[in-house]
Structure formats: structure tokens, C-alpha cells
Tab-separated table of C-alpha atoms in Angstrom:
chain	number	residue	atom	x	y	z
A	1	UNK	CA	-46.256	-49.730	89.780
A	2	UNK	CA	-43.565	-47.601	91.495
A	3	UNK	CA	-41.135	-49.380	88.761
A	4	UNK	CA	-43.166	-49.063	86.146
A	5	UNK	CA	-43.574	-45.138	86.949
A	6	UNK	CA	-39.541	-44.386	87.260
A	7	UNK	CA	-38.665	-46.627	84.133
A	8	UNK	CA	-41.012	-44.730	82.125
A	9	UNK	CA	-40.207	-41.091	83.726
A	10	UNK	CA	-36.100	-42.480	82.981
A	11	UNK	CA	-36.905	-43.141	79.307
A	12	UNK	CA	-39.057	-39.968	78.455
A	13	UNK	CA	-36.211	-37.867	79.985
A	14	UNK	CA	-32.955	-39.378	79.084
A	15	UNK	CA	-32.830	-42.977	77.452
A	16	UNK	CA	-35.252	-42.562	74.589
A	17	UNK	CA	-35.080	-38.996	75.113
A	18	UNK	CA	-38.105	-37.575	71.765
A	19	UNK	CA	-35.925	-35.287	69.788
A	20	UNK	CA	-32.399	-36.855	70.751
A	21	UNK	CA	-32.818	-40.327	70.162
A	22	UNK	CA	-36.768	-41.099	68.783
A	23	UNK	CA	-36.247	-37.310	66.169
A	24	UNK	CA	-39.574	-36.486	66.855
A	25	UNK	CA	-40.425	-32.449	66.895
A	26	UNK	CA	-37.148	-31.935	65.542
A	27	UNK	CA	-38.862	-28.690	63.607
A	28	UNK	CA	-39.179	-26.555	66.550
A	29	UNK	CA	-36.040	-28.140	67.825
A	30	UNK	CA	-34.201	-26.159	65.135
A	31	UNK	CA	-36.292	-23.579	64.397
A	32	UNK	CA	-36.645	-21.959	68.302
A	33	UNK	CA	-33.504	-22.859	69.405
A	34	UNK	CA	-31.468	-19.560	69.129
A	35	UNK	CA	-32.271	-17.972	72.668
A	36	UNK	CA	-33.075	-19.749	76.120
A	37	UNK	CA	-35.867	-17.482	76.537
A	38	UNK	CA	-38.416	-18.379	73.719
A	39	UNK	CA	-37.150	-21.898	73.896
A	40	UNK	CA	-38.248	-22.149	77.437
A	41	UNK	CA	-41.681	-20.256	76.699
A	42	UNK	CA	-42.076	-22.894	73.495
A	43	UNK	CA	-41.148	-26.005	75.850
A	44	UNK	CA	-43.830	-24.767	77.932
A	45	UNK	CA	-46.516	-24.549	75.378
A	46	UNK	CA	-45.443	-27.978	74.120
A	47	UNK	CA	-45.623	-30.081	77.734
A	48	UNK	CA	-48.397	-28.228	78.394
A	49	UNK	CA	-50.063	-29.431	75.159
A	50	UNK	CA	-48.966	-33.167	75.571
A	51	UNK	CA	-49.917	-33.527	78.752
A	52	UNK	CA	-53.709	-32.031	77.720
A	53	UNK	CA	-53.537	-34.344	74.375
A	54	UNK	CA	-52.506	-37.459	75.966
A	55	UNK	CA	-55.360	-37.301	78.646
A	56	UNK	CA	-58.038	-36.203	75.926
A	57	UNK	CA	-56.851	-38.920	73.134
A	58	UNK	CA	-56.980	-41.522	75.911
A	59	UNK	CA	-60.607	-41.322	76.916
A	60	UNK	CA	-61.558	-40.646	73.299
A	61	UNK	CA	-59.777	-43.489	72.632
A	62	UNK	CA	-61.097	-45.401	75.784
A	63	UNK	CA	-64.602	-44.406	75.547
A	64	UNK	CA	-65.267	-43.826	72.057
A	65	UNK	CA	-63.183	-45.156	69.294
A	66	UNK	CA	-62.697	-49.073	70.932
A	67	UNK	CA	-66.262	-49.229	71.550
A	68	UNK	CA	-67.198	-48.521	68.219
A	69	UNK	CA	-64.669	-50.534	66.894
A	70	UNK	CA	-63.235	-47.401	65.322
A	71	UNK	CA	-59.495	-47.494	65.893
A	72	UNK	CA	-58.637	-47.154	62.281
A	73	UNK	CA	-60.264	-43.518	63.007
A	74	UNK	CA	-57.005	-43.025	65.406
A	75	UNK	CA	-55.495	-40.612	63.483
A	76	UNK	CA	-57.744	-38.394	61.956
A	77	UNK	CA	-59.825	-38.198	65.109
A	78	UNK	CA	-56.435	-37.187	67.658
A	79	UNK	CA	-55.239	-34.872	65.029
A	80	UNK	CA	-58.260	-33.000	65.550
A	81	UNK	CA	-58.106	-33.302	68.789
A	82	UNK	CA	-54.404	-31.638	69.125
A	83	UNK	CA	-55.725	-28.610	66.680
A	84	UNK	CA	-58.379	-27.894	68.811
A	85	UNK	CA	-56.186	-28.087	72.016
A	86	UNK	CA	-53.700	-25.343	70.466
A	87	UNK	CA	-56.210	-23.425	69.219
A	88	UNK	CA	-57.034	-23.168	72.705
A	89	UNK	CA	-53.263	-22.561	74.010
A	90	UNK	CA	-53.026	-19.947	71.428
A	91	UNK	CA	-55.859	-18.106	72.041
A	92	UNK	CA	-54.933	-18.581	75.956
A	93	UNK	CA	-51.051	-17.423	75.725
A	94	UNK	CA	-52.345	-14.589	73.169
A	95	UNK	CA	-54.530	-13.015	76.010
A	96	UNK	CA	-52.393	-13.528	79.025
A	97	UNK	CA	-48.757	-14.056	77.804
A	98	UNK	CA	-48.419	-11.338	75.158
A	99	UNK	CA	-45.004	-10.926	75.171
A	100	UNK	CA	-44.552	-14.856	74.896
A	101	UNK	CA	-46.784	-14.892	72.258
A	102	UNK	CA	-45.390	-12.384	70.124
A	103	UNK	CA	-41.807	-14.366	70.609
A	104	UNK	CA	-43.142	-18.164	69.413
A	105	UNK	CA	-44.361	-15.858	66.346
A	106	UNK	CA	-45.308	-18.319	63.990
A	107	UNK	CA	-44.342	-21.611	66.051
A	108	UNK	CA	-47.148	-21.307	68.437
A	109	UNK	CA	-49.546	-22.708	65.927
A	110	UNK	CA	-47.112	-24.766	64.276
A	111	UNK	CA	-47.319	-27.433	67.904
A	112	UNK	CA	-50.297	-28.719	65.948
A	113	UNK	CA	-47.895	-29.760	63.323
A	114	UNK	CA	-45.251	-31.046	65.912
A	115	UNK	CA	-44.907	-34.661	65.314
A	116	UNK	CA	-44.155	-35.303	69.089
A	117	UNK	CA	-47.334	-34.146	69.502
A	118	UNK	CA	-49.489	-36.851	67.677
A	119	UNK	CA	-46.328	-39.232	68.403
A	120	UNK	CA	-46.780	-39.762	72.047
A	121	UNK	CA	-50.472	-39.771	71.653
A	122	UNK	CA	-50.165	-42.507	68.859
A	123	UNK	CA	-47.336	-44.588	71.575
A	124	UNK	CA	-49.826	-43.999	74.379
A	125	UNK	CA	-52.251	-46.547	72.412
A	126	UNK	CA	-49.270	-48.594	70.968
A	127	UNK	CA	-47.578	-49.289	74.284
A	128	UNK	CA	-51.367	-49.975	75.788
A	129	UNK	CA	-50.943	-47.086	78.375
A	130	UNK	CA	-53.684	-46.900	81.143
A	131	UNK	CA	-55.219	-43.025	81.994
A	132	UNK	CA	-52.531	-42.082	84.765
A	133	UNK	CA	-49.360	-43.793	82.563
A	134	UNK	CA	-50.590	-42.152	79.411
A	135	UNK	CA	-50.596	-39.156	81.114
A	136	UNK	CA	-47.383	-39.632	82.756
A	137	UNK	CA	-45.693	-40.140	79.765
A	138	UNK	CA	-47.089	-37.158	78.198
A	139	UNK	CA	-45.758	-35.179	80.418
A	140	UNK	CA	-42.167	-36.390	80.880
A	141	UNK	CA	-41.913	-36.672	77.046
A	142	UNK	CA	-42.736	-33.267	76.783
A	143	UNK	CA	-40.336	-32.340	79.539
A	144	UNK	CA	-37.380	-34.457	77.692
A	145	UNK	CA	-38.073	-32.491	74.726
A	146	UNK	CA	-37.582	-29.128	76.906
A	147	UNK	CA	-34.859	-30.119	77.907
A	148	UNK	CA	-32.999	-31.213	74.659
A	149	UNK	CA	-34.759	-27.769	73.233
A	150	UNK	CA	-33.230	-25.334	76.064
A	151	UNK	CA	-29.609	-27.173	75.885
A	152	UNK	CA	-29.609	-26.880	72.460
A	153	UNK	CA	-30.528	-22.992	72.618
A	154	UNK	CA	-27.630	-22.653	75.512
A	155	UNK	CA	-25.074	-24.164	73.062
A	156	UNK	CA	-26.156	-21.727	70.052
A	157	UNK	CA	-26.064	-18.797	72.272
A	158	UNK	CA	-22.421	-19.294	72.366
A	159	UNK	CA	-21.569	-20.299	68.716
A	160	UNK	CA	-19.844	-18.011	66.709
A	161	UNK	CA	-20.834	-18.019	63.340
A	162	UNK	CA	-18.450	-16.540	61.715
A	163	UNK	CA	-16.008	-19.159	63.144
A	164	UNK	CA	-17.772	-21.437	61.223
A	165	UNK	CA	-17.268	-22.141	56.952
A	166	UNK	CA	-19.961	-20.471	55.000
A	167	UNK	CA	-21.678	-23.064	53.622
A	168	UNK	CA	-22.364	-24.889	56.426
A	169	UNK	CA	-23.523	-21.695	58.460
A	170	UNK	CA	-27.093	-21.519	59.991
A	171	UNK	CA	-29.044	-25.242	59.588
A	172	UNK	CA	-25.813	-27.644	58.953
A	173	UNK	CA	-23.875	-26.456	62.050
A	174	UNK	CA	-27.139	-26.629	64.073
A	175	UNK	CA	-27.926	-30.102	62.699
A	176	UNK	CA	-24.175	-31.219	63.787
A	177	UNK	CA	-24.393	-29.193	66.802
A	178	UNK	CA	-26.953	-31.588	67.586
A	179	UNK	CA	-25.681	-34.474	66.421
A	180	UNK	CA	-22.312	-34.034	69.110
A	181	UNK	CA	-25.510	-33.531	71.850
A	182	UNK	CA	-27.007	-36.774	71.031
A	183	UNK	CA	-23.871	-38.462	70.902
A	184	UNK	CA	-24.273	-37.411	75.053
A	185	UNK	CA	-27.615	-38.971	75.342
A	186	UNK	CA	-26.578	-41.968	73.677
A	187	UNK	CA	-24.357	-42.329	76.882
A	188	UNK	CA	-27.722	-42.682	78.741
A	189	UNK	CA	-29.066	-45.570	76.838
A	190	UNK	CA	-28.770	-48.958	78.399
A	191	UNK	CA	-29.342	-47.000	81.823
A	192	UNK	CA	-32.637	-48.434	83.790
A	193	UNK	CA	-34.197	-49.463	86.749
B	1	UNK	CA	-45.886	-22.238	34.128
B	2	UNK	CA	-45.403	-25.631	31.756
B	3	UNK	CA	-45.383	-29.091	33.846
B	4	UNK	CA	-42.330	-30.177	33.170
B	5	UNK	CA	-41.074	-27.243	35.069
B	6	UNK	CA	-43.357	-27.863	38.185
B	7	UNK	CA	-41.764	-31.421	37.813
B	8	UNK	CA	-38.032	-29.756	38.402
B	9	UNK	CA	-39.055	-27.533	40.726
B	10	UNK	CA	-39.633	-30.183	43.589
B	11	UNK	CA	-36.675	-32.524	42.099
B	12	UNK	CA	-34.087	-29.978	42.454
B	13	UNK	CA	-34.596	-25.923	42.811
B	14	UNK	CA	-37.129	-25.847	45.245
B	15	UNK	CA	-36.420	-29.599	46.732
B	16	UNK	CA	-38.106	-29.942	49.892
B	17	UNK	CA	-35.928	-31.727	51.617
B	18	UNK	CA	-32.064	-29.947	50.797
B	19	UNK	CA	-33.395	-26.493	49.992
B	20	UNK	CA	-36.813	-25.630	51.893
B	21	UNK	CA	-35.678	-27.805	54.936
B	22	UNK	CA	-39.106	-29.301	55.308
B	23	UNK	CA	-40.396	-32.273	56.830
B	24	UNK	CA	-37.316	-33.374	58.794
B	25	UNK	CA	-38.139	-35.590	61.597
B	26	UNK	CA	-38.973	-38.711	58.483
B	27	UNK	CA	-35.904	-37.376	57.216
B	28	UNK	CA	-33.525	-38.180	60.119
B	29	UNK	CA	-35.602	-41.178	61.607
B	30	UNK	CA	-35.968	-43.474	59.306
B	31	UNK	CA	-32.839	-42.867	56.981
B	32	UNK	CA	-31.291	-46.349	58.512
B	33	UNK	CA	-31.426	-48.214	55.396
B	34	UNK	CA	-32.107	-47.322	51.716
B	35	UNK	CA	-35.056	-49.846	51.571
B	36	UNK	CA	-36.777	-47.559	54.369
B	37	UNK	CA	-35.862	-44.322	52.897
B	38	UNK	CA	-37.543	-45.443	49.687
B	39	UNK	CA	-40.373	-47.036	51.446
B	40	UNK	CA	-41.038	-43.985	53.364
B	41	UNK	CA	-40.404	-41.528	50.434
B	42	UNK	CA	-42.648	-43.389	48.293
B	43	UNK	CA	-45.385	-43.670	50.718
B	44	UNK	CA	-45.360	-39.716	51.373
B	45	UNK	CA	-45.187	-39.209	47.983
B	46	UNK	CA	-48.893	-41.268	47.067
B	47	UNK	CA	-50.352	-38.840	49.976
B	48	UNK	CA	-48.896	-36.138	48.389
B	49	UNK	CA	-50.082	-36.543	45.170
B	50	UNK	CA	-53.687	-37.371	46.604
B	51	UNK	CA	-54.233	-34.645	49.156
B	52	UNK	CA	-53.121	-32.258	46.209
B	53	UNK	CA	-55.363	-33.470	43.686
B	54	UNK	CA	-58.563	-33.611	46.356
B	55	UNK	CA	-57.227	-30.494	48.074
B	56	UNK	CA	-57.445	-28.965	44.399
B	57	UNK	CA	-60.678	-30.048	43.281
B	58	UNK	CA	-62.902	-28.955	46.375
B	59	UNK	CA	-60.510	-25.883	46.548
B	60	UNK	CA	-63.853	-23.255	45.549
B	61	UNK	CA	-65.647	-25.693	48.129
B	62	UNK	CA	-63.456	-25.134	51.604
B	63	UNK	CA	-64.366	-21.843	53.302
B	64	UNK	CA	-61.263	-19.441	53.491
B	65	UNK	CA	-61.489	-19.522	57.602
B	66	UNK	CA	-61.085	-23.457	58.037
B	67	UNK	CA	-59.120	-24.344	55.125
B	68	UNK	CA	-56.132	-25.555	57.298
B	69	UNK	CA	-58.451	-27.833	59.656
B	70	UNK	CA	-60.100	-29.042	56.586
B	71	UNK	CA	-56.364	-29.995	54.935
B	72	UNK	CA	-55.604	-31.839	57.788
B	73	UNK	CA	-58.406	-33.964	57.966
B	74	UNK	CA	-58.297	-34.777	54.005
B	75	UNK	CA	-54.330	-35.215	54.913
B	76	UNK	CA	-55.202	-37.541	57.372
B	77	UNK	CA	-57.846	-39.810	55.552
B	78	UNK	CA	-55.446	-40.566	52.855
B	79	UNK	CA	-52.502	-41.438	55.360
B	80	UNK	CA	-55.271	-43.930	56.764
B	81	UNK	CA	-55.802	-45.110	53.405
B	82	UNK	CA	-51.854	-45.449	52.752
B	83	UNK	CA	-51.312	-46.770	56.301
B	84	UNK	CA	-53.960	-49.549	55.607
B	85	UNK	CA	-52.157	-50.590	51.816
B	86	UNK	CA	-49.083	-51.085	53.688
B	87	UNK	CA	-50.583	-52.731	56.205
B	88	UNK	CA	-52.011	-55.197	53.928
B	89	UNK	CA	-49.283	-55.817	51.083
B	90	UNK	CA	-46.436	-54.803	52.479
B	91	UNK	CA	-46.080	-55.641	56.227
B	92	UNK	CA	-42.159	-56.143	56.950
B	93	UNK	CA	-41.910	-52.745	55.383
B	94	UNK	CA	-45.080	-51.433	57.878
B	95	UNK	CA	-43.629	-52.812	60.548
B	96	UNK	CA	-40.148	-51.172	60.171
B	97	UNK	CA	-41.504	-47.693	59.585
B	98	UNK	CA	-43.743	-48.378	62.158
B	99	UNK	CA	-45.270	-44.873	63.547
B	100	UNK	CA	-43.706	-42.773	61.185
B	101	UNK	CA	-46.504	-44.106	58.762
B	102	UNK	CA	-49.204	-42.358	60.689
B	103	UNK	CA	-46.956	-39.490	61.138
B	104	UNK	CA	-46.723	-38.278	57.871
B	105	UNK	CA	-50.323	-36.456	58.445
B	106	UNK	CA	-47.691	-33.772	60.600
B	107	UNK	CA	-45.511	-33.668	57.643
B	108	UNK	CA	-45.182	-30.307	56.858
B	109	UNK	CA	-44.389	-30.335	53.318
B	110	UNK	CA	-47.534	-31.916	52.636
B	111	UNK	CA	-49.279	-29.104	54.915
B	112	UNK	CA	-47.254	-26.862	52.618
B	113	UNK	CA	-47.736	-28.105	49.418
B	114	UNK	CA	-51.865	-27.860	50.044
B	115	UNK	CA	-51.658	-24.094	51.091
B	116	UNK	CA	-48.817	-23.012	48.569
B	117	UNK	CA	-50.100	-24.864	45.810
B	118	UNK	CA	-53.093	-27.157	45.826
B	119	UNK	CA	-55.421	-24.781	46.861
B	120	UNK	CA	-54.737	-21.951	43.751
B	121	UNK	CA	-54.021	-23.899	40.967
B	122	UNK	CA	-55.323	-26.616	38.482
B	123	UNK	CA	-55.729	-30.492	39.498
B	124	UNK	CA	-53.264	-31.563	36.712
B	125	UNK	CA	-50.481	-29.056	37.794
B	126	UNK	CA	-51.374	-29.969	41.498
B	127	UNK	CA	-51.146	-33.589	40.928
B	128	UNK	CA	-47.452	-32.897	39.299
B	129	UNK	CA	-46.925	-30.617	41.802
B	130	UNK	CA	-46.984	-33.381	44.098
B	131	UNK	CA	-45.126	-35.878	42.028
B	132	UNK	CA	-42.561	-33.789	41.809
B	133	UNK	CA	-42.089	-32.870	45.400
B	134	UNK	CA	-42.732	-36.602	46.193
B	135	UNK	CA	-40.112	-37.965	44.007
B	136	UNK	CA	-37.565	-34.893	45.321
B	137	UNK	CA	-38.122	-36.030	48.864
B	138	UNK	CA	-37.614	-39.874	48.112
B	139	UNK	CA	-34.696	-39.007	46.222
B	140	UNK	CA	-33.263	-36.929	49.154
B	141	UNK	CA	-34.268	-39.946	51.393
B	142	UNK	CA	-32.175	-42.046	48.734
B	143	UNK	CA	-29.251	-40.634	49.151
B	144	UNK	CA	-29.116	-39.867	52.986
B	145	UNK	CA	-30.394	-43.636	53.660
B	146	UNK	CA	-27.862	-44.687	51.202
B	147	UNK	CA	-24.797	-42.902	52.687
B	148	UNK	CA	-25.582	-44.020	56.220
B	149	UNK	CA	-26.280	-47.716	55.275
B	150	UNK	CA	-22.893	-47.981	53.647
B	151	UNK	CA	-21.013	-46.268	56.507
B	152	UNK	CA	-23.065	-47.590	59.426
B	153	UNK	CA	-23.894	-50.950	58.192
B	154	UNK	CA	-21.475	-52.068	55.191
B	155	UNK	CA	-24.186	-52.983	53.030
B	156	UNK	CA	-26.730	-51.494	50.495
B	157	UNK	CA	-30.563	-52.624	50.208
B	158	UNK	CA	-29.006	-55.774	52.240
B	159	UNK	CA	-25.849	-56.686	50.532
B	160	UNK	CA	-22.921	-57.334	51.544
B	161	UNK	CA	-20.425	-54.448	50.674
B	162	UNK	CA	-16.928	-55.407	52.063
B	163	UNK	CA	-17.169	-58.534	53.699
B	164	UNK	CA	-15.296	-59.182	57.148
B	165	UNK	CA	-12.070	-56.442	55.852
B	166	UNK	CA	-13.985	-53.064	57.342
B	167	UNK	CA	-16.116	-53.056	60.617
B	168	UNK	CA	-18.937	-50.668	59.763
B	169	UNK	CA	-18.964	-47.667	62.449
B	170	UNK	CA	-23.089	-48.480	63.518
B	171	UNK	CA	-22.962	-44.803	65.505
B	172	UNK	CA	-23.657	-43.630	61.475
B	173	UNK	CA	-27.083	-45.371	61.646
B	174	UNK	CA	-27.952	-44.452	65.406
B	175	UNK	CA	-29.457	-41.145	66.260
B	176	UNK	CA	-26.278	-38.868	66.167
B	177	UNK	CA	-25.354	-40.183	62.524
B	178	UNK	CA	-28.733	-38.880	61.232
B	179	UNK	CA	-28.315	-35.437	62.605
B	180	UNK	CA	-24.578	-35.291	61.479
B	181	UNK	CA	-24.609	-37.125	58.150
B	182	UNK	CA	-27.795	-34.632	56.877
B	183	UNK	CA	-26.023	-31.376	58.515
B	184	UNK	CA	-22.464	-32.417	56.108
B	185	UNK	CA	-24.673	-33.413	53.128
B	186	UNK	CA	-26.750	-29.666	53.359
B	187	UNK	CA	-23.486	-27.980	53.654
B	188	UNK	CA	-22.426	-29.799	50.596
B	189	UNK	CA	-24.620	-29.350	48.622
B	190	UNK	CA	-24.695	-25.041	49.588
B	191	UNK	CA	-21.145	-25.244	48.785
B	192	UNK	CA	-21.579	-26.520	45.535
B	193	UNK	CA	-24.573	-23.805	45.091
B	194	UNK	CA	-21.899	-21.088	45.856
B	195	UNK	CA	-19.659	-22.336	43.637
B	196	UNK	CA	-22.595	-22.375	40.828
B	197	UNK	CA	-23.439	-18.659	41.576
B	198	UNK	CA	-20.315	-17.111	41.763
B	199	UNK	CA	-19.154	-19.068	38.316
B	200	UNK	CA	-22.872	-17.878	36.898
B	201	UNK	CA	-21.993	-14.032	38.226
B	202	UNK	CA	-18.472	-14.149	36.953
B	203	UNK	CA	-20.042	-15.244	33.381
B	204	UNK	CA	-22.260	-12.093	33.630
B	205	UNK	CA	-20.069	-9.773	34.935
């Protein structure tokens, strides 16, 4: 169990890393990515999200949906689970974060549309996850995609734009920008316990 | 506005994928191999065309305050519907999209189409609305897919290109070829844009 636990918190983090290697949430990857601040606030939002999601879609899931024999209802059913959910966040961050809030601008209700979102809900069920592991890898998926998100804003902090030729100023650089990062985290893969 | 213009629209001035940067996790993940780009692009293209034309038709029905949950849910009944075609007919091509399938309910030109189009105009213009975005986002698939399975794999839609005289470099058709590949071909294509516009001002002025 102890194995099982550290292989899956490696993989989430580093080997199969969401937006590096699996290009999920690769929206808000690009689109919050210009200051270490709000990409923080937004990885925040989105592990906090996940983790909620992947507990909630599990005993839907669990509970619900298999006993019925209603799996083909998967994705309608989690999709509305994830709107309600940042619905929720929104509202939540609105009240007590405003300055947060007002940063994520439109992004914040964008997570609904984040396809890691509804991704590691959808390979909770596929990889046949119990409660605590779905869970689990909600979280450290989430956490892998902070991290990818906040090195991404620390490198484009530091790019000069005018350096760069003007047609590939703005989303080309950033998209090879991140292209040289996952080249990194393709050093990871192959590492496990 | 006449319909063969909506068609060109989503081809090539307002093309989803190269010029409103939508929808670009598909984009980059399953661009391995022009037989999944097309797969993929044709798939999102038939839930294009029918959340448009449903989205249109009930669009005096859906109350103003939960249009967007009510999209997503008629978004996500004809992915199920899509997902469980492929399933059926085409299974080698299911199985190598695999859960990009069910993801295309969080693609967000879809999302975008409904709200920008669907839901104020006619189901005829809606339904070529969403043809036409459809076929520009398979076509942008087309090409990226195509450009990374010759570099990264020496072959196109599974043949052979060059035989044992070039080793393919297979980094093209990992993870950091997607990202770098799709960043050149953008900055291409704005280059050639700028090129357009300043010949198009010089002709003016």
C-alpha cells in the first residue's frame, strides 16, 4: 500500500506530470502564467477543486451510477458535479479572497472547463481507484499541475519580449517556452519505485 | 451574413485552432499521428455540429441565468452519443484517443461556439457554423499531426516514408514536440499574416 501510495504521488508530480507530459489544463497553463502570484492563487483553486471532485465523483460513482448500472451517465453526471463544485469555490474566493478573485478574472470560472479537471476524475474510474487513492491522486495531480503552472510563470517573468521575433511574440514563445520545460520532465520519466 | 461565408470563417479567418487559440489540450495530445488528428477532429466536429443545431433550436427555451449549465449538459449527451459510435464501429481508433473522447465536453470551442453563435442565430447558419469550425479544427489537427508523424515517426497514416536511410527523431511525437512543433507553426503562420497586411496597406496607401 505504502508502494502503491509513493508510485502514484511520483507519477502525479513528476513522471506523468498533467500539463507536461499527459497536456491536460494546458488553457490556464498559458493563459495565467505571466506572474507567480495569480498562478499560485489559480493552482490553489485548481488542487483545491480536484481534490473536492475526485472524492465527490467517486462516491457518486460508487454509490450511485454502478448500482444503477449507469456508467455510461459518467460524464454528464461528473461534469455537473465539477460546475457545481466551482460555483461553490467562486462564490467562496469571491467573499473571502477578493483580491485573488479579482486577479483569476475570468479563469476562476473557466476550472469548470479545465480538462484536468474532468480528466483525473474520468482516470480515477479508469485506473479502478479506491476512495483514499482517488483522492490521493486528485490531489497530487493537482499539485503537479501547480507546479508546472508556477515554473512556467517564473520563466515568463524573465523573458524579454522584445528579444524575441515578432511573429512569434506572446502564445508561440510561451508554447516553446514550454516545450524546452517538458523536455526537463521528460528526464523524469522511467524514474519509479 | 450568406453561408458560404460562415463556412470560411471557421476554415480560415476566424480558425479556432491557429487564430482564436481555442481548445488546445486535443490539439497538442493527440497530434501523434495524422490518423488520430483526423479521428479526433472529425469526432469534435459531429458534436459540434449537433450541440449547435440543438443549442439553436431550444435557444427561446433555456432561461438566460442557466444557459451555460444547460450547454454543458446538451454538450455532454452528444459526446456520450459520439463516445458510444466510436465505441461500437470504430474501436482501434477509441482506444487510441482513449480519454480525450470524453474530454471533448471541456472543449472550449464547442462551449464557445454555443454562446457566440448557437444561441442568437438560425439552426441552418448554426449547423454551418459548426461545420465550418469543425472542419477548421480537423484541418489544423491535419497538418500539426501530419508534420509531427513525418518528423517523429518517418511515416504518414502508416507508411513508410524513407525506409532505414533517416532515423526519425521520436522526441517530435513525445510531449515536448507537441508544444514546440504548434508554437513554430502559430508563428508561421502570423508571419505570413504580417506579410499579407503590410502588402494589403502598401496597396492602399
Amino acid at each position: 500500500m505504502a508502494k502503491e501510495i509513493i508510485s502514484i504521488i511520483i507519477a502525479a508530480l513528476l513522471t506523468e506530470n498533467f500539463v507536461m507530459v499527459k497536456f491536460y489544463g494546458i488553457c490556464p497553463f498559458l493563459g495565467v502564467s505571466k506572474k507567480v502570484e495569480t498562478a499560485m492563487g489559480m493552482g490553489m483553486a485548481v488542487t483545491f477543486v480536484m481534490a473536492i471532485a475526485s472524492m465527490i465523483t467517486w462516491l457518486v460513482n460508487h454509490f450511485f451510477l454502478q448500482q444503477f448500472n449507469l456508467e455510461y451517465l459518467q460524464t454528464i453526471a461528473f461534469i455537473l458535479i465539477i460546475a457545481g463544485l466551482v460555483q461553490f469555490v467562486e462564490m467562496f474566493v469571491k467573499k473571502s479572497m477578493p483580491s485573488l478573485y479579482n486577479a483569476l478574472g475570468i479563469y476562476l470560472p473557466l476550472i469548470t472547463t479545465n480538462c484536468a479537471v474532468l480528466g483525473v476524475t474520468l482516470l480515477n474510474v479508469q485506473n479502478e481507484y479506491n476512495f483514499f487513492l482517488s483522492f490521493l491522486y486528485g490531489t497530487f495531480a493537482a499539485l503537479g499541475f501547480t507546479l508546472a503552472i508556477i515554473l512556467m510563470a517564473g520563466i515568463r517573468e524573465y523573458l524579454d519580449e522584445k528579444a524575441v521575433a515578432a511573429p512569434f511574440r506572446g502564445f508561440p514563445i510561451a508554447l516553446i517556452t514550454a516545450g524546452l520545460m517538458a523536455i526537463a520532465f521528460t528526464g523524469f520519466s522511467g524514474f519509479s519505485i | 451574413m450568406k453561408g458560404i461565408e460562415v463556412l470560411k470563417r471557421g476554415l480560415i479567418t476566424e480558425n479556432p485552432t491557429f487564430v482564436q487559440l481555442l481548445g488546445m489540450c486535443p490539439t497538442l495530445a493527440v497530434t501523434t499521428s495524422l490518423k488520430n488528428g483526423l479521428g479526433m477532429g472529425l469526432s469534435a466536429t459531429a458534436v459540434l455540429i449537433a450541440s449547435n443545431v440543438i443549442i439553436s433550436l431550444l435557444r427561446k427555451l433555456i432561461p438566460d441565468k442557466i444557459r451555460i449549465a444547460a450547454y454543458i449538459v446538451i454538450i455532454a449527451t452528444a459526446v456520450t452519443l459520439i463516445q458510444m459510435i466510436l465505441n461500437a464501429y470504430l474501436p482501434d481508433l477509441a482506444s487510441s484517443l482513449g480519454i480525450f473522447i470524453p474530454l471533448i465536453v471541456v472543449n472550449c470551442i464547442i462551449l464557445a461556439r454555443a454562446e457566440a453563435f448557437a444561441s442568437k442565430n438560425t439552426v441552418g447558419k448554426s449547423a454551418l457554423d459548426g461545420l465550418g469550425m469543425g472542419l477548421g479544427f480537423t484541418g489544423a489537427l491535419c497538418i500539426i499531426s501530419a508534420v509531427r508523424e513525418i518528423l517523429g515517426s518517418g511515416t504518414i497514416w502508416n507508411i513508410q516514408l524513407y525506409g532505414d536511410v533517416i532515423q526519425p527523431a521520436s522526441i517530435i511525437t513525445l510531449a515536448p514536440g507537441g508544444f514546440i512543433v504548434l508554437g513554430i507553426i502559430i508563428g508561421v503562420i502570423n508571419a505570413i499574416k504580417g506579410r499579407h497586411e503590410s502588402k494589403a496597406a502598401g496597396e492602399r496607401g
